[in-house]
mmCIF file of C-alpha atoms in Angstrom:
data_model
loop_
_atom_site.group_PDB
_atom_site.id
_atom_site.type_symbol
_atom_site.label_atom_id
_atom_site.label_comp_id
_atom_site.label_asym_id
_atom_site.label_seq_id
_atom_site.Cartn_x
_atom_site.Cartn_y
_atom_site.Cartn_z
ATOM 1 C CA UNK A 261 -39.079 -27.857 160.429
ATOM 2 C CA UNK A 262 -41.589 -30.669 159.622
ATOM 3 C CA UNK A 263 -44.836 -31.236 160.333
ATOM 4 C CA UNK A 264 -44.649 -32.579 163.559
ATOM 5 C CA UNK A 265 -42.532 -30.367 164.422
ATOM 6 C CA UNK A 266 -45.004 -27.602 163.584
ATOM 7 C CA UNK A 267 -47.942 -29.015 165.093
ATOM 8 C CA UNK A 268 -45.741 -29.478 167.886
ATOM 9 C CA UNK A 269 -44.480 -25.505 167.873
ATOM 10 C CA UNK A 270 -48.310 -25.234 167.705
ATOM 11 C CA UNK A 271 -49.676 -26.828 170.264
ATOM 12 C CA UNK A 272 -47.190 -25.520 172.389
ATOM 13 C CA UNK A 273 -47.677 -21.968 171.163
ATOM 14 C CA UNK A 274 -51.613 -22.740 172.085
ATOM 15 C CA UNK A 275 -50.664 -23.943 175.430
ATOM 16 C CA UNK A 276 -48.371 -21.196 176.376
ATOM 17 C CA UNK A 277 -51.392 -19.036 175.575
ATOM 18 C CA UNK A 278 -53.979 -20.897 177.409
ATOM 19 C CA UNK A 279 -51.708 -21.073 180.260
ATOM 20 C CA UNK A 280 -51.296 -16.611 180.063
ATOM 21 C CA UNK A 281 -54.754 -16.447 179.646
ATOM 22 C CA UNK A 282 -55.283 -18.636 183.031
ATOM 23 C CA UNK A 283 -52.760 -16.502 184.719
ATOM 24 C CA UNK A 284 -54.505 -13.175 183.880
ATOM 25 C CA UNK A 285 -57.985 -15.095 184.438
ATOM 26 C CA UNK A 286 -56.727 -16.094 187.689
ATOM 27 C CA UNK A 287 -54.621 -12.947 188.890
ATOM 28 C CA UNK A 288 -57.766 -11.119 187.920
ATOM 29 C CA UNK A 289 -59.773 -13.690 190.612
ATOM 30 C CA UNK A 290 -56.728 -12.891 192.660
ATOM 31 C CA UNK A 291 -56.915 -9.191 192.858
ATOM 32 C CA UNK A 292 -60.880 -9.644 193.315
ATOM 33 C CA UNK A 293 -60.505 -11.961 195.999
ATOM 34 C CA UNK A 294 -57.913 -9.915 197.925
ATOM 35 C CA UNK A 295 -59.946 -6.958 196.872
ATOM 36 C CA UNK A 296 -63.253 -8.341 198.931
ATOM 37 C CA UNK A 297 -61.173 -9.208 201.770
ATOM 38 C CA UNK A 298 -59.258 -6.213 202.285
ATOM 39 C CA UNK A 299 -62.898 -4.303 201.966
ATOM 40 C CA UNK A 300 -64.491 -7.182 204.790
ATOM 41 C CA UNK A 301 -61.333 -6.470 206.960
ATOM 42 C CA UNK A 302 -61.825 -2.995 206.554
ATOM 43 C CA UNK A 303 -65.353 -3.136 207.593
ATOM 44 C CA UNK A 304 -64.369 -5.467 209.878
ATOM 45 C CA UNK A 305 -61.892 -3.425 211.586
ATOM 46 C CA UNK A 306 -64.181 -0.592 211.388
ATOM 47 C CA UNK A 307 -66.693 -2.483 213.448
ATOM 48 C CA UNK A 308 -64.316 -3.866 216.243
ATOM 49 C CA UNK A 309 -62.866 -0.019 215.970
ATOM 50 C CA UNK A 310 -66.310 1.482 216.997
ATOM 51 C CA UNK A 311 -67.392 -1.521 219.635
ATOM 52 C CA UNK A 312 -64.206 -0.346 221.167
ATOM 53 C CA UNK A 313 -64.749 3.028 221.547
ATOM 54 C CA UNK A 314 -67.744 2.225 222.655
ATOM 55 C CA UNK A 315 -66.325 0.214 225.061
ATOM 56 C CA UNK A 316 -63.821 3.464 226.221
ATOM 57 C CA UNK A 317 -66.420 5.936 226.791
ATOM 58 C CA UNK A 318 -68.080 3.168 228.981
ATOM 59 C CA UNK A 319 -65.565 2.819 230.776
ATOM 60 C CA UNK A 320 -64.811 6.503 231.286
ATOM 61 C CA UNK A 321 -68.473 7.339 232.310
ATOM 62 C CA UNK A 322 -68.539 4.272 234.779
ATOM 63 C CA UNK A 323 -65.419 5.551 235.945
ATOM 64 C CA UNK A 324 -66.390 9.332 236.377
ATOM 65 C CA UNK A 325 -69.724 8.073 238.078
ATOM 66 C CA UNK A 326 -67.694 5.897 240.365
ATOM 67 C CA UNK A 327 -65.302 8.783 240.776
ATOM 68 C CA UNK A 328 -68.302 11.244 241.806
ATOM 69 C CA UNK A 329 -69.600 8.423 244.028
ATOM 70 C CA UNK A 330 -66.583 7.987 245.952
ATOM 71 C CA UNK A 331 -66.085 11.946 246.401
ATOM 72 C CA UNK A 332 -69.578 12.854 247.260
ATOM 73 C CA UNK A 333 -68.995 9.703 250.257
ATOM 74 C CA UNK A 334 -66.056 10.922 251.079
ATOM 75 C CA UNK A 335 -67.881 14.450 251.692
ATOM 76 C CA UNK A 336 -70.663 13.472 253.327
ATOM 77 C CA UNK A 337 -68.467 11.440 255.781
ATOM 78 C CA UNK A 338 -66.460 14.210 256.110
ATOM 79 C CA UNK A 339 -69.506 16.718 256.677
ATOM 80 C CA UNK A 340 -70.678 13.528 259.237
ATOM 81 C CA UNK A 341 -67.209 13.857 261.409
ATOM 82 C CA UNK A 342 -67.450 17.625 261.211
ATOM 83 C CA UNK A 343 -71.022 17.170 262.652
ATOM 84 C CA UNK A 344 -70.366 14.988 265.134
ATOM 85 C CA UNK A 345 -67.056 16.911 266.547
ATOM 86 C CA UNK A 346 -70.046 20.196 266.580
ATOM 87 C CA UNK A 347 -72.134 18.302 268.535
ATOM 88 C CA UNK A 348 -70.039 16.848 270.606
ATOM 89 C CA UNK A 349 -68.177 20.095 271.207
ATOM 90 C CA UNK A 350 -71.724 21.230 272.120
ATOM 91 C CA UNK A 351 -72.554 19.017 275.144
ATOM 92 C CA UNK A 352 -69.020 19.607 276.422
ATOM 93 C CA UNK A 353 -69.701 23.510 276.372
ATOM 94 C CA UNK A 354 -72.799 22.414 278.089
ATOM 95 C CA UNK A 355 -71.398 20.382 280.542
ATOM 96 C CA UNK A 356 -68.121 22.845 281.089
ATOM 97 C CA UNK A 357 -70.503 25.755 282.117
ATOM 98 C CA UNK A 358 -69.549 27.496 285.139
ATOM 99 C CA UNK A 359 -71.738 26.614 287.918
ATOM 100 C CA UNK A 360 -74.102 29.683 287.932
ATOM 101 C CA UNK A 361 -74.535 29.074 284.066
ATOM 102 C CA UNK A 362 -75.033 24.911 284.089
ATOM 103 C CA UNK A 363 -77.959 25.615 286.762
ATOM 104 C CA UNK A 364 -79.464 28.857 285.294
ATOM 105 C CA UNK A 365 -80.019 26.033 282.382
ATOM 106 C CA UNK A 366 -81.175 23.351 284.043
ATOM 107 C CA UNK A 367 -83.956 25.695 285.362
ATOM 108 C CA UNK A 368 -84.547 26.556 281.803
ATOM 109 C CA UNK A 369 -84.974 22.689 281.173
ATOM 110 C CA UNK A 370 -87.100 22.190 284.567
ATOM 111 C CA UNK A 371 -89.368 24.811 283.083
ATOM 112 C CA UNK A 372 -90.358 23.001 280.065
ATOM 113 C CA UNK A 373 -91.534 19.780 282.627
ATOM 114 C CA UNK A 374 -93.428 22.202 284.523
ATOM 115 C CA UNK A 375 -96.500 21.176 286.426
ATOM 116 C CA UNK A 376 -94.726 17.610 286.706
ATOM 117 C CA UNK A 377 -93.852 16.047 290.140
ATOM 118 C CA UNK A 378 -90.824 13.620 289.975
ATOM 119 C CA UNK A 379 -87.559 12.516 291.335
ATOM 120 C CA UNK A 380 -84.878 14.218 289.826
ATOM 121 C CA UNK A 381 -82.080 11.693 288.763
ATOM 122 C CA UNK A 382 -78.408 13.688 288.503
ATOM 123 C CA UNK A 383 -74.775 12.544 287.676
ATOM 124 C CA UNK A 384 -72.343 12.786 290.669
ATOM 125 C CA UNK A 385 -70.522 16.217 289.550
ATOM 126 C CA UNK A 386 -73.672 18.045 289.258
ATOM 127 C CA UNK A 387 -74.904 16.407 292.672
ATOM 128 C CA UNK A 388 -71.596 17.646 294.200
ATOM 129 C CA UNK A 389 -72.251 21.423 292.798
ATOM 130 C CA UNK A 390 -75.887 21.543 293.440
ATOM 131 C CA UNK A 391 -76.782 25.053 294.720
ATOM 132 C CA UNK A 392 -78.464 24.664 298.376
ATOM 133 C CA UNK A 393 -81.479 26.302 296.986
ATOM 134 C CA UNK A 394 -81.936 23.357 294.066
ATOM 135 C CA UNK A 395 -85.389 22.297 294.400
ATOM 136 C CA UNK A 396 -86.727 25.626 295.421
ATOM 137 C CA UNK A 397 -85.256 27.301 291.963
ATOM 138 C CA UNK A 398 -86.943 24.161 290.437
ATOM 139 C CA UNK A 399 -90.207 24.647 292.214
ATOM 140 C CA UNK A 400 -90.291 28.349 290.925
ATOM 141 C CA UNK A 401 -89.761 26.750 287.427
ATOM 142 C CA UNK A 402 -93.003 24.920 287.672
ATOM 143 C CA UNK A 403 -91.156 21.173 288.636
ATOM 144 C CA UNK A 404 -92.300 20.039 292.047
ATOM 145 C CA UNK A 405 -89.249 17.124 292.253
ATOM 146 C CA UNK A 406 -86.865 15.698 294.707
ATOM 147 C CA UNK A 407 -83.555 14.880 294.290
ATOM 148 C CA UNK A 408 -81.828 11.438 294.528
ATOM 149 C CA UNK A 409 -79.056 10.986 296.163
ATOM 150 C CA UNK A 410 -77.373 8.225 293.957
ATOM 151 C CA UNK A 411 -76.091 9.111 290.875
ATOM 152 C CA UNK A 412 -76.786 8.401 287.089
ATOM 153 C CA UNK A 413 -74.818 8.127 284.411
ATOM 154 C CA UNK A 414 -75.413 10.937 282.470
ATOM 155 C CA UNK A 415 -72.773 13.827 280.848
ATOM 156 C CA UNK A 416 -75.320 16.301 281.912
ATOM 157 C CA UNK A 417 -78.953 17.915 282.648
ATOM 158 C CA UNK A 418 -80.681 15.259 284.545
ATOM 159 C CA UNK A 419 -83.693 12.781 284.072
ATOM 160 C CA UNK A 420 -87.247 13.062 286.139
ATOM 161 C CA UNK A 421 -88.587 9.663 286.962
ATOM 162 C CA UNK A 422 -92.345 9.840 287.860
ATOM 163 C CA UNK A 423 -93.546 6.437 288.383
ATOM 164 C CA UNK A 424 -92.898 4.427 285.256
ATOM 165 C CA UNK A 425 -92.152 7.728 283.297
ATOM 166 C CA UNK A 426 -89.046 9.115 282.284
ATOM 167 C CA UNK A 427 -88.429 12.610 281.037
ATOM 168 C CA UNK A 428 -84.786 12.395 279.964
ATOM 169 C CA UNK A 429 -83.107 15.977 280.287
ATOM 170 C CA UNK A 430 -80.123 14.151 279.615
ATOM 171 C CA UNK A 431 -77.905 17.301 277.052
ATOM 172 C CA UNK A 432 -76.919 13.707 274.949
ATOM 173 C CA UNK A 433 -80.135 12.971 274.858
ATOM 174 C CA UNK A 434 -81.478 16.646 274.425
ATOM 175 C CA UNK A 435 -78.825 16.838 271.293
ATOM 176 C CA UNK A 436 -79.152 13.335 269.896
ATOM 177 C CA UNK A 437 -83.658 14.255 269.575
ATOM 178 C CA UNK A 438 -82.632 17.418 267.846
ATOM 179 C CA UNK A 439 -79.719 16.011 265.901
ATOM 180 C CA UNK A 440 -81.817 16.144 262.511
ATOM 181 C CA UNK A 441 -82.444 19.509 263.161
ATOM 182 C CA UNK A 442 -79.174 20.414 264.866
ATOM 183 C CA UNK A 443 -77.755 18.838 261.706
ATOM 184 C CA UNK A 444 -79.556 20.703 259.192
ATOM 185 C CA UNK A 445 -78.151 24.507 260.995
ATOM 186 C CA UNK A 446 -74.817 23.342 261.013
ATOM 187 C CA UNK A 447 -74.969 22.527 257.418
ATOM 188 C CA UNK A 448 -76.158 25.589 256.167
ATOM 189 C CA UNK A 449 -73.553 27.642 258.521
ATOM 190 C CA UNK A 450 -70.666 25.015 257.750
ATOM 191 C CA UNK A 451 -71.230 24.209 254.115
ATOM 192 C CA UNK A 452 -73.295 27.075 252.124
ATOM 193 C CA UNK A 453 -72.412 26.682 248.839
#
C-alpha cells in the first residue's frame, strides 16, 4: 500500500469513526427525545384521563339529580291526582247524601251564618228535595233567609246573598277554602312514610 493509499485508509478509518460516533451521539439524542415525549404524552394522557373522569362523575351526578327531579315530580303529581280524586270523591259523597243526611248538613252549614238574614240561592236538585219545613229548620239554626226559586249552579250546599254580600256554602267552594288543609290530612293518612 502507498502513501496515499494509507492516508486514504486513514481518513476513511477517521470518517467511519466520526460517522459511529454521530450515530451513537445522535441515537443517544434519539432515545432522549423519544424519552421526553413518551413522559409529556404520559402526563399528557394522564391529564385528559382525569378531565375525563371528571367529566363522568359530572355527568352521573347531573344525571342522578335529574333522575331524583323527575321522580320526586312524578310523585308529587301523582300525590296531586290522588288528592284531587279524594276531594272530588268528597263533594260527590256530599252531594250523594240521602235526603235526610244532605239537609241535616246544610243546617249544620246555616248554623255557622247564624244571626244573618239573606236569600238562600240553591241548585235545582236540592230545590226539588227541599223538605217543606226548609226555612223553619234554618230559622232554628240561627239563618233568618228565604229561598229563591231559580236555581244556581252549584254541585251542592247553597249560597246566601244579602245585599251585595255573598256567603258561598257552595261544598266546591267549602272544599276548595280548606283544600290546604284538606290536603295536608290526606297526606299524612295517604303517604306516612
Amino acid at each position: 500500500m502507498n502513501g496515499g493509499d494509507k492516508l486514504l485508509s486513514r481518513i476513511k478509518s477517521d470518517c467511519d469513526e466520526s460517522v459511529r460516533a454521530i450515530e451513537a451521539k445522535s441515537a443517544e439524542v434519539c432515545s432522549g427525545i423519544i424519552a421526553e415525549a413518551q413522559k409529556q404524552g404520559d402526563k399528557s394522557a394522564g391529564e385528559i384521563l382525569r378531565k375525563a373522569q371528571t367529566k363522568v362523575e359530572q355527568i352521573n351526578a347531573s344525571s342522578k339529580s335529574r333522575a331524583e327531579l323527575e321522580t320526586r315530580n312524578a310523585l308529587l303529581k301523582r300525590r296531586r291526582s290522588e288528592i284531587d280524586k279524594t276531594l272530588d270523591g268528597l263533594r260527590d259523597y256530599l252531594v250523594n247524601l240521602s235526603d235526610n243526611e244532605y239537609f241535616e248538613y246544610i243546617y249544620k252549614l246555616a248554623a255557622k251564618l247564624s244571626g244573618k238574614k239573606g236569600m238562600v240561592h240553591m241548585n235545582q236538585r236540592d230545590l226539588d228535595r227541599m223538605p217543606l219545613d226548609f226555612i223553619l229548620q234554618l230559622a232554628k239554626n240561627g239563618l233568618i233567609a228565604l229561598v229563591s226559586k231559580t236555581p244556581v249552579d252549584i254541585a251542592g250546599g247553597f249560597i246566601l246573598k244579602s245585599g251585595d254580600i255573598e256567603e258561598n256554602m257552595d261544598f266546591s267552594a267549602l272544599i276548595a277554602a280548606k283544600r290546604d288543609e284538606i290536603e295536608d290530612k290526606i297526606n299524612r293518612e295517604l303517604f306516612a312514610e
